[in-house]
Short mmCIF file of C-alpha atoms in Angstrom, two decimals:
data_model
loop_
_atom_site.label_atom_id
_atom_site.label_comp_id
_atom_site.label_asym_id
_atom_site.label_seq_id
_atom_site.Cartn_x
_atom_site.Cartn_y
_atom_site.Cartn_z
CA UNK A 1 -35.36 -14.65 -7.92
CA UNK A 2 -33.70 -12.31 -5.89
CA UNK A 3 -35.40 -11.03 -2.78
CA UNK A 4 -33.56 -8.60 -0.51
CA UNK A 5 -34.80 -5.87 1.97
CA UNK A 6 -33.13 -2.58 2.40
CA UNK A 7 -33.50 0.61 4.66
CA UNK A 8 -32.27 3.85 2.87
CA UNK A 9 -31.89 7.04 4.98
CA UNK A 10 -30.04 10.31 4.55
CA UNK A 11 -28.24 12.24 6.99
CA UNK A 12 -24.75 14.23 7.15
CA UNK A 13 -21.20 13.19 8.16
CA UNK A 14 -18.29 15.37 8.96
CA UNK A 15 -15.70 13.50 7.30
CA UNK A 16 -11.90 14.73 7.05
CA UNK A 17 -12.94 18.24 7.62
CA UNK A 18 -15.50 18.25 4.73
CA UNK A 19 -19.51 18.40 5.21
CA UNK A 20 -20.67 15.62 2.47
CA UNK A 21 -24.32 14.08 1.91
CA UNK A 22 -24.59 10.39 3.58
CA UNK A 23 -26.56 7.40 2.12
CA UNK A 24 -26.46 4.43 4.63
CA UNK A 25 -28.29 1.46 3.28
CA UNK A 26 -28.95 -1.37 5.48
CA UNK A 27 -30.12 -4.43 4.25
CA UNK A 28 -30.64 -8.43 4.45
CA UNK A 29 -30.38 -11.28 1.65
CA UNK A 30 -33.06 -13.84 1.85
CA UNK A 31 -31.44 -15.32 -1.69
CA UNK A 32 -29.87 -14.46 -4.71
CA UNK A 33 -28.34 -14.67 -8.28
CA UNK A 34 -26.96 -11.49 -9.03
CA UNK A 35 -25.73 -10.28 -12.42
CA UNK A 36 -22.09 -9.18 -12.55
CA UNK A 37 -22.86 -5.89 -13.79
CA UNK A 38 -21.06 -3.19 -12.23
CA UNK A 39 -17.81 -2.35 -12.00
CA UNK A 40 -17.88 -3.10 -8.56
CA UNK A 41 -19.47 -6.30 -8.27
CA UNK A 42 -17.04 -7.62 -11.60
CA UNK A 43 -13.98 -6.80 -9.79
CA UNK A 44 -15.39 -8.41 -6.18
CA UNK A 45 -15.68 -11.61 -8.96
CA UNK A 46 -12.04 -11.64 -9.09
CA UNK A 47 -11.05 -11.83 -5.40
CA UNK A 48 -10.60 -15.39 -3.41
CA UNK A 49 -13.29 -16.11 -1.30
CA UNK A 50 -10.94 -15.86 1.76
CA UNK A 51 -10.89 -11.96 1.34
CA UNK A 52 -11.78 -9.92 4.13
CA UNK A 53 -11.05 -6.34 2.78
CA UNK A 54 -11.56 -5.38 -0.81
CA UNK A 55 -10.60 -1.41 -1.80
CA UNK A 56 -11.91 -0.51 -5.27
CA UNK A 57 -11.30 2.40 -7.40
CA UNK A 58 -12.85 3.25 -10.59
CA UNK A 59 -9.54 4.25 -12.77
CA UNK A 60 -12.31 5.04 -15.86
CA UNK A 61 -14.44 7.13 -13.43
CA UNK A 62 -11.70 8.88 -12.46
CA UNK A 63 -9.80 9.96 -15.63
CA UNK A 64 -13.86 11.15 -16.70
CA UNK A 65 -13.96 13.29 -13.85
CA UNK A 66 -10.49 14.75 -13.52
CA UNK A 67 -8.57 14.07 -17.10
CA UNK A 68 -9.70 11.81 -19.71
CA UNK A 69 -6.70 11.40 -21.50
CA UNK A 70 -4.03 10.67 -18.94
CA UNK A 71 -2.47 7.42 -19.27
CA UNK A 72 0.93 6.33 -18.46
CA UNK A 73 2.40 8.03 -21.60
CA UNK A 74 1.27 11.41 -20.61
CA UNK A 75 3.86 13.98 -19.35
CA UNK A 76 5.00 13.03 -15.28
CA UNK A 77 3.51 16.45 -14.41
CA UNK A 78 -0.03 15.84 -16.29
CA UNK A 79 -0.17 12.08 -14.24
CA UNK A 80 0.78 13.73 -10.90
CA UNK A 81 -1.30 16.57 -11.28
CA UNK A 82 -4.31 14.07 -11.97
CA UNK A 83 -3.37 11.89 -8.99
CA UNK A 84 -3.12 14.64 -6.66
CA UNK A 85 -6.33 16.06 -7.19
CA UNK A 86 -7.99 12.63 -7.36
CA UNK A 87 -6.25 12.24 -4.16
CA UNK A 88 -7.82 15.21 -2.51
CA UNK A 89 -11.21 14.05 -3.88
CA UNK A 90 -11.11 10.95 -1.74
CA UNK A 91 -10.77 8.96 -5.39
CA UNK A 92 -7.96 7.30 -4.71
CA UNK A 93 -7.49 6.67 -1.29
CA UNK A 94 -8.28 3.35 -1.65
CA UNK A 95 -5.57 2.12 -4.39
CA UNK A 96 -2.22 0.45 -3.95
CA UNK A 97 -0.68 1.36 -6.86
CA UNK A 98 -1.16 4.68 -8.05
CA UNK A 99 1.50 5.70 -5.46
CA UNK A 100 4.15 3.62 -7.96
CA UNK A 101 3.18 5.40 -11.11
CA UNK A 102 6.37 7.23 -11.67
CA UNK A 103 8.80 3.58 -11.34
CA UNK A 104 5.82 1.86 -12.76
CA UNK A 105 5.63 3.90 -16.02
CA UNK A 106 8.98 3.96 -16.67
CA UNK A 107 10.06 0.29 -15.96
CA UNK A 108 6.27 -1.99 -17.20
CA UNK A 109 4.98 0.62 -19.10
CA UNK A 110 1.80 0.59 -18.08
CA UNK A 111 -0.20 2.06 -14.62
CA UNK A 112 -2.97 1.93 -12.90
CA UNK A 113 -4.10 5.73 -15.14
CA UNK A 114 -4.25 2.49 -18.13
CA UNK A 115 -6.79 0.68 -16.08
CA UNK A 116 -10.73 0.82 -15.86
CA UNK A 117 -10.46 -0.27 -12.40
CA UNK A 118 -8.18 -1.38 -9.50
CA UNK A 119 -9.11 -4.34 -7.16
CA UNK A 120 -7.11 -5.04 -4.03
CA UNK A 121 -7.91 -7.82 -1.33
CA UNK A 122 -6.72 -8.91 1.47
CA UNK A 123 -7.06 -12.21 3.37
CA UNK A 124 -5.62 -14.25 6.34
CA UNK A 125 -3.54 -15.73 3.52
CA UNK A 126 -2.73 -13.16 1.33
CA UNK A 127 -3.04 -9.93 -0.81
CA UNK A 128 -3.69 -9.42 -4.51
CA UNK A 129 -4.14 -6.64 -6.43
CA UNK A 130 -6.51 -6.89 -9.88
CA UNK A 131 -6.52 -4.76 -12.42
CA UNK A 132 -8.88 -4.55 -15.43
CA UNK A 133 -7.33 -3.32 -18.94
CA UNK A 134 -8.82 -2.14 -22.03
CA UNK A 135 -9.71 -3.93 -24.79
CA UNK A 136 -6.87 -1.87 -26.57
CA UNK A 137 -4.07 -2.87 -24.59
CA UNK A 138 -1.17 -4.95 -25.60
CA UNK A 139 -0.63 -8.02 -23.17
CA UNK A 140 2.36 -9.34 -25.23
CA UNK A 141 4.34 -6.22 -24.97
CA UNK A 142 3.82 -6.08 -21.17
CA UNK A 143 4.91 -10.18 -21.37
CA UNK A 144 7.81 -9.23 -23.19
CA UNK A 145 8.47 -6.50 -20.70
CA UNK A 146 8.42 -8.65 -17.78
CA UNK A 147 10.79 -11.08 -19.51
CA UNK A 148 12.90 -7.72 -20.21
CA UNK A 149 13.04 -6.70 -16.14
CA UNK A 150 13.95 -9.82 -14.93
CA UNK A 151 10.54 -12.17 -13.99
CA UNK A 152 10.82 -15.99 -14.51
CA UNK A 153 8.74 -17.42 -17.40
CA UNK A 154 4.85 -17.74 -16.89
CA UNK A 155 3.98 -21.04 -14.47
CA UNK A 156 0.81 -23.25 -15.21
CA UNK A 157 -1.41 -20.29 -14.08
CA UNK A 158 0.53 -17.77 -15.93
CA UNK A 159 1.62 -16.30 -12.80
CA UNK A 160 5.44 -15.08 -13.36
CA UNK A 161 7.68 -14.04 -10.65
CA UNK A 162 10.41 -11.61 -9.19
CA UNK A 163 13.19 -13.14 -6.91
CA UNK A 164 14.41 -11.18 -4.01
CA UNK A 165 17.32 -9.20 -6.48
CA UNK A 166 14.95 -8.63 -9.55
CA UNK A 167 12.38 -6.59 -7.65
CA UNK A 168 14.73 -4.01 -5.75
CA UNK A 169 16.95 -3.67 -9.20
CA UNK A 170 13.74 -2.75 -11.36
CA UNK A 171 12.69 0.19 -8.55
CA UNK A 172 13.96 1.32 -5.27
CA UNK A 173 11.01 0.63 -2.37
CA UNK A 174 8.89 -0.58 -5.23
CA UNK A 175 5.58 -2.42 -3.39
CA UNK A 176 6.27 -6.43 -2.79
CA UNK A 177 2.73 -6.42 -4.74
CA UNK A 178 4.95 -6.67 -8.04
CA UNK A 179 6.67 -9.75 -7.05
CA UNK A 180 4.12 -11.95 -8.57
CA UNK A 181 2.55 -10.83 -11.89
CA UNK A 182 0.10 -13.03 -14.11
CA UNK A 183 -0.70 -11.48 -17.44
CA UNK A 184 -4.86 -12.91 -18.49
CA UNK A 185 -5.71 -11.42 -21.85
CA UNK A 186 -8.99 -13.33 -22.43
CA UNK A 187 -10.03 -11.57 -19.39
CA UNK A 188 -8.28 -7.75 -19.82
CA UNK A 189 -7.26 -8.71 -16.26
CA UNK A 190 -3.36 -8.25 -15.00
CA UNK A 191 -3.01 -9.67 -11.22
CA UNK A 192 -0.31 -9.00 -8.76
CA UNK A 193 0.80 -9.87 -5.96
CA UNK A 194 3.12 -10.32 -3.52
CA UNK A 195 3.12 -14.14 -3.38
CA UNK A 196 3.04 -16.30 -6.47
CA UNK A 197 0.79 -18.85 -4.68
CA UNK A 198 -1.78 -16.16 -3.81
CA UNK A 199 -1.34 -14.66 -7.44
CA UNK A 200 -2.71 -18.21 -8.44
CA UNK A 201 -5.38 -18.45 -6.33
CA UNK A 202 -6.50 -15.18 -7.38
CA UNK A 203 -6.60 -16.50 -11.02
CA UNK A 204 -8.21 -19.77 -10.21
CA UNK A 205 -11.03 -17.61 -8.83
CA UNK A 206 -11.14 -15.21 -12.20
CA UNK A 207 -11.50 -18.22 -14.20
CA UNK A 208 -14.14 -19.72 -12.26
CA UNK A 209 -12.25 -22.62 -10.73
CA UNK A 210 -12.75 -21.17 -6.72
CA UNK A 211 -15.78 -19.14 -5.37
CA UNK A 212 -15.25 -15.70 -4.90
CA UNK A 213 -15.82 -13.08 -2.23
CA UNK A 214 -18.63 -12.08 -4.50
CA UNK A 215 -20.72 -15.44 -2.93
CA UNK A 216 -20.07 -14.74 0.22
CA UNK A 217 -23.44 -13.91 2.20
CA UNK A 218 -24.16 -10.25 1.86
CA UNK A 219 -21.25 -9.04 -0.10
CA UNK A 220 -23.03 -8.97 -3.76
CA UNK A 221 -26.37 -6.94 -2.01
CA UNK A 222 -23.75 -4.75 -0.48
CA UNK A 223 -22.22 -4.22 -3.79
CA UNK A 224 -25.62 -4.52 -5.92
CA UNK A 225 -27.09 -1.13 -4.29
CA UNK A 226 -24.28 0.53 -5.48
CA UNK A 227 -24.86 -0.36 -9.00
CA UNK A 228 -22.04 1.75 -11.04
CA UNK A 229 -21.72 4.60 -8.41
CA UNK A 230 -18.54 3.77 -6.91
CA UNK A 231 -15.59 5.30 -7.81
CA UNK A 232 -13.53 4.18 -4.63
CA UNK A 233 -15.11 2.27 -2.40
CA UNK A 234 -14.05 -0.26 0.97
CA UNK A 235 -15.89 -3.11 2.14
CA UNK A 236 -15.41 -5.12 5.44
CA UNK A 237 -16.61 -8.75 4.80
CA UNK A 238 -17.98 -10.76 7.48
CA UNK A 239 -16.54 -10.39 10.70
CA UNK A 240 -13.84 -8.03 10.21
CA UNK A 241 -16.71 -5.31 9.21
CA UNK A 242 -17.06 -4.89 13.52
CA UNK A 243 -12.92 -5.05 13.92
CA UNK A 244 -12.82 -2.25 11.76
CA UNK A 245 -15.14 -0.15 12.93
CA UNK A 246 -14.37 -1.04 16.95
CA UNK A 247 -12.72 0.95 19.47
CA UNK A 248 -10.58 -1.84 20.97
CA UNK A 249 -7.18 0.17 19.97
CA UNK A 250 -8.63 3.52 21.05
CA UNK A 251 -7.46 5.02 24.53
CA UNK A 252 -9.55 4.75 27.61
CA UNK A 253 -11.25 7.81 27.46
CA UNK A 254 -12.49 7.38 23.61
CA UNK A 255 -13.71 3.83 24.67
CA UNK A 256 -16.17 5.34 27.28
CA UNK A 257 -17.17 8.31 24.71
CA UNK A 258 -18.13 5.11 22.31
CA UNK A 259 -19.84 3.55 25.11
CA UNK A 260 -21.60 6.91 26.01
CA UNK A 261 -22.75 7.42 22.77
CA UNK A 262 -23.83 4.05 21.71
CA UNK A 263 -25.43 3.69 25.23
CA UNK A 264 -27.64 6.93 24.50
CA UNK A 265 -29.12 5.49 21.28
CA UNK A 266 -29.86 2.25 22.72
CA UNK A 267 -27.48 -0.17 21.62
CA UNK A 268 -26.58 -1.37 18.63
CA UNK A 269 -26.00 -4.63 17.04
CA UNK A 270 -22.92 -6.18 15.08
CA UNK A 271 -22.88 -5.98 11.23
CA UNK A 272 -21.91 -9.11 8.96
CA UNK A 273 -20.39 -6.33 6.42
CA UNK A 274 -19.85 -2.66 5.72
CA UNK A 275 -19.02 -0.95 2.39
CA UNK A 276 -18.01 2.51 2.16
CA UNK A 277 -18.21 4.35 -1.77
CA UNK A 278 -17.32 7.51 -3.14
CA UNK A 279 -19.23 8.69 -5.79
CA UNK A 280 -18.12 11.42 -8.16
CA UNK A 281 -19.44 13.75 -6.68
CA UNK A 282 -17.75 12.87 -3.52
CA UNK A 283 -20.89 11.72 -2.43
CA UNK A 284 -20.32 9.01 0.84
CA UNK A 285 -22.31 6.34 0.62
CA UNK A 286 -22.55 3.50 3.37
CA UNK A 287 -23.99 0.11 3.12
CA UNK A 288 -24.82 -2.19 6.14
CA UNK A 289 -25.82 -5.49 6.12
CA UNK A 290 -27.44 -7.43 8.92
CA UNK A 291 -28.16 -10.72 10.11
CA UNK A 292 -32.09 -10.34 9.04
CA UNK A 293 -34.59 -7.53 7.68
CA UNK A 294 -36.29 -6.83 11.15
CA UNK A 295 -32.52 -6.00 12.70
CA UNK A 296 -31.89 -3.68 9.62
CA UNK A 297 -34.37 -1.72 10.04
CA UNK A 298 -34.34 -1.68 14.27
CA UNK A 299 -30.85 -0.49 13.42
CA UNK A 300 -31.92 2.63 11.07
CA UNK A 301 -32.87 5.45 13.61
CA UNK A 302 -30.08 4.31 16.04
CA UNK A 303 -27.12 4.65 13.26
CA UNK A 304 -28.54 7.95 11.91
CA UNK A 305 -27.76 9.42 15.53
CA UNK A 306 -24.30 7.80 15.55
CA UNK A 307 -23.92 9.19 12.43
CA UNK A 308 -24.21 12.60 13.89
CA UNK A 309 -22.34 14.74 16.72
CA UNK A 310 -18.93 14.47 18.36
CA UNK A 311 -17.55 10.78 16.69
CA UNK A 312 -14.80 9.07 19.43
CA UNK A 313 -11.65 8.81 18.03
#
């Protein structure tokens, strides 16, 4: 069984100029076996264990809320409009790709407005980009495409790839993320990224041949008390969850406003992860997990105040 405790309490957060309701969950995993059933925790599945930043965004939850028939074949105005105003709802703030719709369309015919989701992680060793198709869509035509813009023949992990002349001649300043391109149709999955070695790691890991970022401690709790909610959301893993959130880059006089403020509350203590969601109705919620139950919960009323009030930097 699973067995997890979690601390849920609601405050407010000026974020980007906008008032928005808060939910910060903190919690700790004593064990688990967690059911892939979100979006969210699905597309974590996906991602090499190494990764220590995963941005999601719900491509289905966004064409409900904004334009349900968009796709790549809709008129350039229609998909702009639609990622514009996703844009300004904090939808898609976390996605590589939607910036390269236009060259995208045009050249692979397909986007990220095909998708149901979009999956990018990063790691020490690399970056890869997942993205989950409908059961509708035709893999062979986008294999034939490829062949048609220049990418070698599929390797042993059907990753195929752009040399260093292909990829500026399909686009100009198209993303490196396109070098390498494997094509999964038993899985509705299309990987990029912007090394073919990392592109094969990442489908090792879809078909169950490396662990995931998914079993590594706290992520899937992070991602389970989400459930389907998300429709962009960024998580921190592990140590990199405190880099992200420090002020070691900040100048001297937001350093001692951090110190002044964290000193007031009475501390606080590092996190092994941090996810940040959108929800559609640009909801913010933020999960924290800790090193053990008793430290979540010592950390509740302390975070709340941080959460409120002047924030340094």
């Amino acid at each position: 069984m699973t067995a997890y405790s979690t601390t849920v309490f609601r405050t407010r957060i000026l974020v980007a100029g906008l008032i928005v309701p808060v939910t910060v969950i903190a919690g700790f995993v004593l064990s688990r076996t967690f059911h892939h059933d979100s979006r969210l925790e699905s597309a974590l599945a996906d991602l090499p264990s190494q990764t220590l930043v995963a941005n999601f965004t719900d491509w289905a939850g966004v064409r409900r809320a904004l334009g349900p028939d968009v796709s790549s074949r809709s008129e350039d105005r229609v998909r702009r409009v639609l990622l514009s105003r996703a844009y300004d709802r904090d939808y898609t703030t976390t996605s590589v790709l939607s910036v390269f719709d236009d060259d995208m369309a045009s050249a692979y015919g397909w986007t990220v407005l095909d998708s149901e989701w979009e999956m990018y992680g990063q790691s020490k060793e690399g970056a890869v980009v997942v993205l989950r198709m409908p059961g509708g869509f035709d893999f062979e035509r986008a294999g034939q495409e490829l062949t048609t813009l220049g990418y070698a023949r599929p390797d042993g992990r059907a990753v195929r790839v752009a040399d260093g002349q292909t990829l500026p001649g399909i686009a100009s300043g198209l993303t490196p993320q396109l070098r390498a391109i494997a094509l999964l149709p038993d899985d509705h999955l299309i990987v990029t990224s912007d090394a073919a070695a990392y592109a094969g790691r990442a489908v090792d890991t879809v078909q169950g041949d490396q662990e995931s970022v998914l079993d590594q401690d706290g992520v899937a709790a992070m991602a389970a008390t989400l459930a389907d909610s998300s429709v962009s959301a960024l998580l921190d893993v592990g140590d990199r969850s405190c880099i992200a959130t420090s002020f070691r880059e900040a100048d001297s006089g937001q350093q001692a406003l951090a110190r002044q403020r964290i000193s007031s509350v009475g501390g606080v203590h590092d996190t092994r992860g941090l996810t940040r969601s959108i929800d559609s109705a640009s909801r913010l919620t933020v999960a924290m997990d800790f090193d053990s139950g008793a430290l979540a919960q010592a950390e509740r009323d302390p975070r709340v105040a941080l959460a409120k009030g002047d924030a340094p930097d």
